[in-house]
Coordinates of C-alpha atoms in Angstrom, one line a residue:
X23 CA 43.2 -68.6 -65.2
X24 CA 39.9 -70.2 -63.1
X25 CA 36.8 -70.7 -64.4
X26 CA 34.6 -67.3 -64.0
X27 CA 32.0 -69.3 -62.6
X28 CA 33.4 -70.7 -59.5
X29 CA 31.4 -67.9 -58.1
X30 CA 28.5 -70.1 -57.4
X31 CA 35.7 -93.8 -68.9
X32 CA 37.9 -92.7 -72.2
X33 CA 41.7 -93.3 -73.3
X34 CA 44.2 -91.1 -74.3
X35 CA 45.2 -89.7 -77.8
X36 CA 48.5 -91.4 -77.9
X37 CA 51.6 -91.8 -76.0
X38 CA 55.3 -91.0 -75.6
X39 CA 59.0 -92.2 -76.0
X40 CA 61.7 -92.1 -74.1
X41 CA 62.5 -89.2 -72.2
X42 CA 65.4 -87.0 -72.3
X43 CA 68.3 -85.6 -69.4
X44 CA 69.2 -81.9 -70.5
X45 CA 70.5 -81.2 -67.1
X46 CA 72.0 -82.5 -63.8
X47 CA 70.8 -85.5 -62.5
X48 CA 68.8 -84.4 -58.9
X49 CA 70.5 -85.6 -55.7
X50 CA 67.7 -84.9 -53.4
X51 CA 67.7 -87.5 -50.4
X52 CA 64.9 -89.6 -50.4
X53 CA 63.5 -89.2 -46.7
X54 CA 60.0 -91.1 -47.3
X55 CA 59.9 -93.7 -44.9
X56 CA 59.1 -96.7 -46.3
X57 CA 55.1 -97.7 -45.8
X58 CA 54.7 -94.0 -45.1
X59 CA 52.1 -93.9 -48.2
X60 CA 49.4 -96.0 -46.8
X61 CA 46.4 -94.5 -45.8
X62 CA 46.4 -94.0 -42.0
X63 CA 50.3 -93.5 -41.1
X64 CA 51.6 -89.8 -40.3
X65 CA 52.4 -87.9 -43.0
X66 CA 55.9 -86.4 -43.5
X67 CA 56.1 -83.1 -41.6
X68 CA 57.4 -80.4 -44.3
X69 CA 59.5 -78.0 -43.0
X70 CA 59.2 -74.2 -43.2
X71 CA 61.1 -72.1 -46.1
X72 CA 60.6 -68.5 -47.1
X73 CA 58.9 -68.3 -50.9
X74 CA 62.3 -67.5 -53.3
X75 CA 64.9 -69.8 -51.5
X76 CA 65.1 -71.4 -54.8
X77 CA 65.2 -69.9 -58.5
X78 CA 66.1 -72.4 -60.9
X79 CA 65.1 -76.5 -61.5
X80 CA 68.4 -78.7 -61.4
X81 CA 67.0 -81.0 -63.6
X82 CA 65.1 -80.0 -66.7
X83 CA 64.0 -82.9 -69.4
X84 CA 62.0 -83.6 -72.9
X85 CA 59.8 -86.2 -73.9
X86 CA 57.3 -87.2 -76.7
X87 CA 53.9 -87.3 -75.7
X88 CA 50.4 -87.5 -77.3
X89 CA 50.8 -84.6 -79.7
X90 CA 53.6 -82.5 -77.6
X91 CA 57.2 -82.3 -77.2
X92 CA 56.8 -81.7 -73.5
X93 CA 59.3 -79.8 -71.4
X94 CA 59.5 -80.7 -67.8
X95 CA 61.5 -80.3 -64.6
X96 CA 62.1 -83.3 -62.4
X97 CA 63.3 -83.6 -58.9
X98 CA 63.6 -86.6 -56.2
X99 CA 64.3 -90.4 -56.3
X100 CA 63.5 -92.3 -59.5
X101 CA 61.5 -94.6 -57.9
X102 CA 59.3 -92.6 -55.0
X103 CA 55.6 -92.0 -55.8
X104 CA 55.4 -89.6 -58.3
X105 CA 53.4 -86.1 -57.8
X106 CA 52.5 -84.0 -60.9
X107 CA 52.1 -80.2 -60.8
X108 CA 51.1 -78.5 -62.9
X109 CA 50.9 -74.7 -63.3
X110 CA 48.1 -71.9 -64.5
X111 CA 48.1 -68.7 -66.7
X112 CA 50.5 -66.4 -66.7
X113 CA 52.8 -68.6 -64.5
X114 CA 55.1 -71.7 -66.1
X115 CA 57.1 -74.1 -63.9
X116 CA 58.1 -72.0 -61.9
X117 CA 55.1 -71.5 -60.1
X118 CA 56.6 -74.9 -58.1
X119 CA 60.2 -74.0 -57.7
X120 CA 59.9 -74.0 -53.8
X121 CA 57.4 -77.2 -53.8
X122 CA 59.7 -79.5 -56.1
X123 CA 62.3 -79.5 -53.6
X124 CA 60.4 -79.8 -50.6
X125 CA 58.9 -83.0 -52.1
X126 CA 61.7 -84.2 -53.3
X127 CA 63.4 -84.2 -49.7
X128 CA 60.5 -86.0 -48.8
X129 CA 60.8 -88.9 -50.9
X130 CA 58.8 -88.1 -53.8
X131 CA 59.3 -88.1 -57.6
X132 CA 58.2 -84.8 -58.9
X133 CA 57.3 -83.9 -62.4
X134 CA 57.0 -80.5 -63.3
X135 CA 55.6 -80.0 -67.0
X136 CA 54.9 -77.0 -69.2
X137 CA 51.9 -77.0 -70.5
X138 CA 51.3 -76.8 -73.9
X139 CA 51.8 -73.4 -75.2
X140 CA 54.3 -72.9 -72.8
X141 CA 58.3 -72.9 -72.1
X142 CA 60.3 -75.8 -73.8
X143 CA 56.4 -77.9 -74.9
X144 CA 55.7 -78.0 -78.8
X145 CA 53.9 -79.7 -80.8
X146 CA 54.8 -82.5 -82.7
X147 CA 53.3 -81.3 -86.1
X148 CA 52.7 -77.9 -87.2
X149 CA 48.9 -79.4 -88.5
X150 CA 47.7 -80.1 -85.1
X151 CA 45.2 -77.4 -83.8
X152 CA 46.5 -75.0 -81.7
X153 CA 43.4 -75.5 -79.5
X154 CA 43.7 -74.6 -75.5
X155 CA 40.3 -76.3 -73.9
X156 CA 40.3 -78.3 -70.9
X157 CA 39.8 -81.4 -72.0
X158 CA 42.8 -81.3 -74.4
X159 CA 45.4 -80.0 -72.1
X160 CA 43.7 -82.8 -69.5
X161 CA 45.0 -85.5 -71.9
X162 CA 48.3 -83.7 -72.3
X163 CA 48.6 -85.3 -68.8
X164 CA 47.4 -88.6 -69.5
X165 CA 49.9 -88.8 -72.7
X166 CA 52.7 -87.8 -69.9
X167 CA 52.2 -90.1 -67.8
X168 CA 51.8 -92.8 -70.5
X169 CA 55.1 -91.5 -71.9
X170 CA 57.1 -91.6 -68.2
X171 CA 55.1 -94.6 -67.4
X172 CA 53.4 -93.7 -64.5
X173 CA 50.2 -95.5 -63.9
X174 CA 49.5 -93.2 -61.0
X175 CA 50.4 -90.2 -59.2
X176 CA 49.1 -87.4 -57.3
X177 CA 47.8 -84.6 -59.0
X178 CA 48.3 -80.5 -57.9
X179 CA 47.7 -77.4 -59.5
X180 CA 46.3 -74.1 -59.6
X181 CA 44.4 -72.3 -62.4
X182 CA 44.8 -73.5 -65.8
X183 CA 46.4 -76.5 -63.8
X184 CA 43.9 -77.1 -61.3
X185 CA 41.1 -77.2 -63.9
X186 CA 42.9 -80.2 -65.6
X187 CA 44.2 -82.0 -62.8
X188 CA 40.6 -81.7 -61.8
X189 CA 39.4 -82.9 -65.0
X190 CA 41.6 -86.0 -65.1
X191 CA 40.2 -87.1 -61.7
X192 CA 37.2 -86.7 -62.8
X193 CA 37.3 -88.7 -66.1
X194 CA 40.0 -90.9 -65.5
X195 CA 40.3 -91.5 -61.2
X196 CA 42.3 -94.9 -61.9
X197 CA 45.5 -92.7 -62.7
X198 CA 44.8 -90.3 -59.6
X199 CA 46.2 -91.5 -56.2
X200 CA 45.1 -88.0 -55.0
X201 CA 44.0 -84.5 -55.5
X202 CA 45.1 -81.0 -54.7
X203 CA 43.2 -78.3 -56.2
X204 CA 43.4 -74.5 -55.4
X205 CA 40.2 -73.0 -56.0
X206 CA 38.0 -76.4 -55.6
X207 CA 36.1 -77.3 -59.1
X208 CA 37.3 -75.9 -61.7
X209 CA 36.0 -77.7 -64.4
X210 CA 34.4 -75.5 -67.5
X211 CA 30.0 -75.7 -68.0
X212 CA 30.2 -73.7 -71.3
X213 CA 26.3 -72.8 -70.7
X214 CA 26.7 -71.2 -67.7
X215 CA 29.4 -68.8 -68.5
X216 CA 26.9 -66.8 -70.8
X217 CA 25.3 -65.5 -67.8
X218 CA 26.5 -62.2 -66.4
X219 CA 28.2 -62.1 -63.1
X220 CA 28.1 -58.8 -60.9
X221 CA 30.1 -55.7 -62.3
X222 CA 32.7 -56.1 -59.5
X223 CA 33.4 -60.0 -60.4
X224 CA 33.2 -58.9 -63.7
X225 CA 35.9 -56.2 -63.7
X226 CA 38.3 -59.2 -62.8
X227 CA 38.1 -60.6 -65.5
X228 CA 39.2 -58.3 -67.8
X229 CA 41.3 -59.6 -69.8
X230 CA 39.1 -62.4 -70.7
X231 CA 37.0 -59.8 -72.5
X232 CA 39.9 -58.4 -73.6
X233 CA 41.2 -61.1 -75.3
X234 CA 37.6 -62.2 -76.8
X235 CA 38.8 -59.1 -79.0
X236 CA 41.8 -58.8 -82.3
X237 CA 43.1 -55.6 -80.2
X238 CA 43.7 -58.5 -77.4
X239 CA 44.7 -61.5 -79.5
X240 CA 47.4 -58.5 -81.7
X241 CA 48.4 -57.5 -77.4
X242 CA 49.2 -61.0 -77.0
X243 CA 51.0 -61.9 -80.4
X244 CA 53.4 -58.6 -79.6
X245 CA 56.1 -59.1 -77.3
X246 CA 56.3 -55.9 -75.1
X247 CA 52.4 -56.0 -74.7
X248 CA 52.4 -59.5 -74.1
X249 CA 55.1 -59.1 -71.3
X250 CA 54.0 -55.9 -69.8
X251 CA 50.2 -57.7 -69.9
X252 CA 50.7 -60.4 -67.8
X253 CA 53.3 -58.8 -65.6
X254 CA 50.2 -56.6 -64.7
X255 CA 48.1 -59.2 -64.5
X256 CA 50.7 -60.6 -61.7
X257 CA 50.5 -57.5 -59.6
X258 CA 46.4 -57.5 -59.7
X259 CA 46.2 -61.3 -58.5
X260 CA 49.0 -61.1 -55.9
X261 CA 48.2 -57.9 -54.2
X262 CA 51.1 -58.9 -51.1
X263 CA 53.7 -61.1 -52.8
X264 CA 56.8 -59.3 -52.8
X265 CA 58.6 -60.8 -56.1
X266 CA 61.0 -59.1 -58.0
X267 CA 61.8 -58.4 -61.3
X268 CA 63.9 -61.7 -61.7
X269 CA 61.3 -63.5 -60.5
X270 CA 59.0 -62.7 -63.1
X271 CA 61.6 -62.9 -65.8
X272 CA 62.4 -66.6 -65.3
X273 CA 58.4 -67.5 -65.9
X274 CA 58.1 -64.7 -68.6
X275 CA 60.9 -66.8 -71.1
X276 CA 58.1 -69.3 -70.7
X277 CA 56.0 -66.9 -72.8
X278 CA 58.2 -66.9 -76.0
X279 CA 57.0 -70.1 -77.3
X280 CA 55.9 -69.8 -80.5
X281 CA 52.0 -71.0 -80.1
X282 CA 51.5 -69.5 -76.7
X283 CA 49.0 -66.9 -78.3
X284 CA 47.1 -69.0 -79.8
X285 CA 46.7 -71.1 -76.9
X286 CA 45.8 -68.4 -74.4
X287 CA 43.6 -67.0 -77.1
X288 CA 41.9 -70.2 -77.6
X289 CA 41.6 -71.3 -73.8
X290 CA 39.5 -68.2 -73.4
X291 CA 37.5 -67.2 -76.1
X292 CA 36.5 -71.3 -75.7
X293 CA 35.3 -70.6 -72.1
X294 CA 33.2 -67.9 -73.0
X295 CA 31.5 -69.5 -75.7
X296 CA 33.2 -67.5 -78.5
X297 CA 35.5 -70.2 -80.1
X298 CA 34.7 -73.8 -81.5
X299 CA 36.7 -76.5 -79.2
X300 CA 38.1 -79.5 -81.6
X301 CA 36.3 -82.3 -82.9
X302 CA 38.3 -85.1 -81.3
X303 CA 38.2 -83.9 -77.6
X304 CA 33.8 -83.7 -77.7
X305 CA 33.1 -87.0 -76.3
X306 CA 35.8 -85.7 -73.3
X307 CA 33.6 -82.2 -73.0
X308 CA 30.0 -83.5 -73.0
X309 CA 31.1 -85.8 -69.8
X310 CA 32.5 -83.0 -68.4
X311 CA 29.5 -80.7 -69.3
X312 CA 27.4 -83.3 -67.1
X313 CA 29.7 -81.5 -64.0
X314 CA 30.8 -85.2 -62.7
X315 CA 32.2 -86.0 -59.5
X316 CA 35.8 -85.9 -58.5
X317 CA 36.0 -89.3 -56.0
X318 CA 39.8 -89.5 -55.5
X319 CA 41.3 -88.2 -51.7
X320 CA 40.7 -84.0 -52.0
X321 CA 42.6 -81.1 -50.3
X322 CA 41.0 -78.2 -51.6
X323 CA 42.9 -74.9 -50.8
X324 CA 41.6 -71.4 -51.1
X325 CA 43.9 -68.6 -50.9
X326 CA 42.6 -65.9 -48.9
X327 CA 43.5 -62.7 -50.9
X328 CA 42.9 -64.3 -54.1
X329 CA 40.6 -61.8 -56.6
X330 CA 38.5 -64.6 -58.3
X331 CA 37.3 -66.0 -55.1
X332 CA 34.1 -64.6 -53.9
X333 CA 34.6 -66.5 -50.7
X334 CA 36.9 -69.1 -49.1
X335 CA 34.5 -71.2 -47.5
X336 CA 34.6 -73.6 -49.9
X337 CA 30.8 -74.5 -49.9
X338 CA 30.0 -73.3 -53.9
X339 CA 32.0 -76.6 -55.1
X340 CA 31.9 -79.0 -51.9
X341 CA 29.1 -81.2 -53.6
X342 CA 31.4 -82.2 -56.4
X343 CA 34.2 -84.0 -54.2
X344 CA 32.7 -87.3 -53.2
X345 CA 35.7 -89.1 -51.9
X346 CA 37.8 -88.4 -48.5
X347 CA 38.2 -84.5 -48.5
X348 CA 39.6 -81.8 -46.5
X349 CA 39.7 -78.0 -47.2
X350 CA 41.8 -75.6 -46.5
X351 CA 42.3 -71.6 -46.6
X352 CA 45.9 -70.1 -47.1
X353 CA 45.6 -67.0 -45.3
X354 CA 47.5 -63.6 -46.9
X355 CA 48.2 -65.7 -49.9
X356 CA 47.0 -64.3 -53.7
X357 CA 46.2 -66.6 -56.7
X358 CA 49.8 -67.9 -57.4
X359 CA 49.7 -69.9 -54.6
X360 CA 52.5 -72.7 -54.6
X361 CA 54.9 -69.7 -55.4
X362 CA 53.6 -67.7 -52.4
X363 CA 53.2 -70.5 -50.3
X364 CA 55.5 -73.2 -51.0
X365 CA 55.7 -74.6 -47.7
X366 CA 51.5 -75.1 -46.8
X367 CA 51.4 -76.3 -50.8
X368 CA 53.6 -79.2 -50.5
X369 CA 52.4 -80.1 -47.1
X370 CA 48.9 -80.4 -48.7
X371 CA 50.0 -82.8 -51.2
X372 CA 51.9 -84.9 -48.9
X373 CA 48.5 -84.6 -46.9
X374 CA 46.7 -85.3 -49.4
X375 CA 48.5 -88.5 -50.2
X376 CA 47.5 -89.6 -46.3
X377 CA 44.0 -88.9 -46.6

């Protein structure tokens, strides 16, 4: 999930092939008006829809990319300009299965990836480290996009999602038309994360310590525990989204990928120090440990009732976003916050896209 602390040019590692339909082609209108895109028109109004009105992608697809097999969902026109979003931990696609249509009526191309670890993404060899830091899953984008040949596109996520559609703004703003990015900067400074935060703050987090231990790595490697874990986890971070047990079920087959463990094991233990990242991805982490600025067109949204936010304010990260910015508080929402609020989340992309 987001860094603990938000309390206070390179190339890729390879590319794609062709991907592949293994569902119904989307027949979402494409209302964009033509021109709409350019900086200083109206952008499309989005209208209201309660979270839940839809449960399931109608178009679900593979593709080779970098070191993945990535699974993804796709909805809208072929051609429209393409938006990327990208979920967190313990959430999978689903997280945008409200958005993806609302931005597909609008004209837009939508992509929908698991990340790796996740759902319907493997790997490509069973050699390649199972490793889950920022940088790497960052260039699981890039590799995406390289693979679907899309030279740019707006980036949104939340969590896990919003720390690498941060970090590929950061390192690589050519291939980001625009930013939106729950929780502001998200971007991991190993250093700072051995400092202690207050008791409260630190309480939760406590699965992070958790999972720094076997007992938490064996929780996650067993099925019940790792079910029953992050459905917890769900309740604690979402204290007034009424889902139901369906709900939870759809993202929690996303969980039975083989390396998913290992991933979430990684990601964490990495963040607090307690894990080596890989060799290939250090030049990518020493740029980002120098905290650089994100330039591209930001809407920054903080929801109100999420635990991990010590305010909503946005002030702690506001120096990082140097471009055209706007922030933005979703009131009575928790941390899963397209999900909860899939109407103000795709409004802020296709604002976004405006700025």
């Amino acid at each position: 999930m987001i860094n603990r602390r938000t309390f206070t040019k390179a190339v890729g590692l390879g590319v794609g092939a062709t991907a592949v339909s293994v569902g119904a082609a989307s027949t979402a209108p494409a209302a964009f008006a033509a021109g709409s895109a350019r900086p200083g028109r109206p952008a499309p109004v989005i209208p209201a829809i309660a979270p839940g009105t839809h449960t399931t992608f109608t178009e679900l697809k593979r593709v080779q990319a970098g070191v993945l097999d990535i699974g993804y969902a796709e909805a809208g026109p072929k051609h429209g300009p393409v938006v990327i979003c990208l979920h967190g931990w313990p959430y999978d696609i689903h997280s945008f299965v409200d958005v993806a249509p609302l931005l597909a009526d609008a004209g837009y191309r939508v992509i929908v990836p698991y990340l790796r670890g996740h759902g319907t993404t493997n790997f490509l060899s069973p050699t390649t480290v199972r490793t889950g830091q920022q940088s790497a899953i960052a260039l699981d984008v890039i590799a995406l996009m390289d693979a679907l040949k899309i030279h740019k596109a707006v980036l949104a996520g939340f969590d896990w999602g919003s720390r690498a559609a941060g970090t590929v703004a950061a390192l690589w703003p050519e291939r980001v038309k625009a930013l939106v990015a729950v929780s502001g900067y998200l971007i991991v400074n190993i250093p700072s994360q051995q400092n202690p935060l207050p008791p409260k703050a630190e309480h939760t987090w406590w699965y992070q310590y958790y999972f720094a231990t076997d007992r938490g790595r064996v929780a996650m490697e067993t099925k019940q525990y790792r079910h029953d874990l992050c459905r917890l986890v769900w309740d604690e971070v979402s204290p007034t989204w009424k889902f139901d047990d369906a709900t939870f079920e759809r993202t929690a087959a996303a969980f039975e990928n083989p390396d998913y463990a290992a991933i979430v094991i990684h990601n964490y233990r990495w963040r607090l120090g307690l894990a080596e990242g890989e060799r290939r991805y250090d030049r990518y982490e020493q740029l980002l440990a120098a905290r650089p600025a994100i330039t591209v067109p930001t809407i920054a949204l903080d929801p109100a009732l999420d635990p991990f936010l010590p305010t909503t304010d946005g002030t702690g990260y506001r120096k990082f976003f140097t471009g055209r910015y706007e922030h933005r508080v979703l009131p009575g929402i928790g941390h899963n916050a397209p999900q909860e609020a899939p109407t103000a989340f795709a409004q802020a992309v296709v604002d976004a896209d405006h700025l």
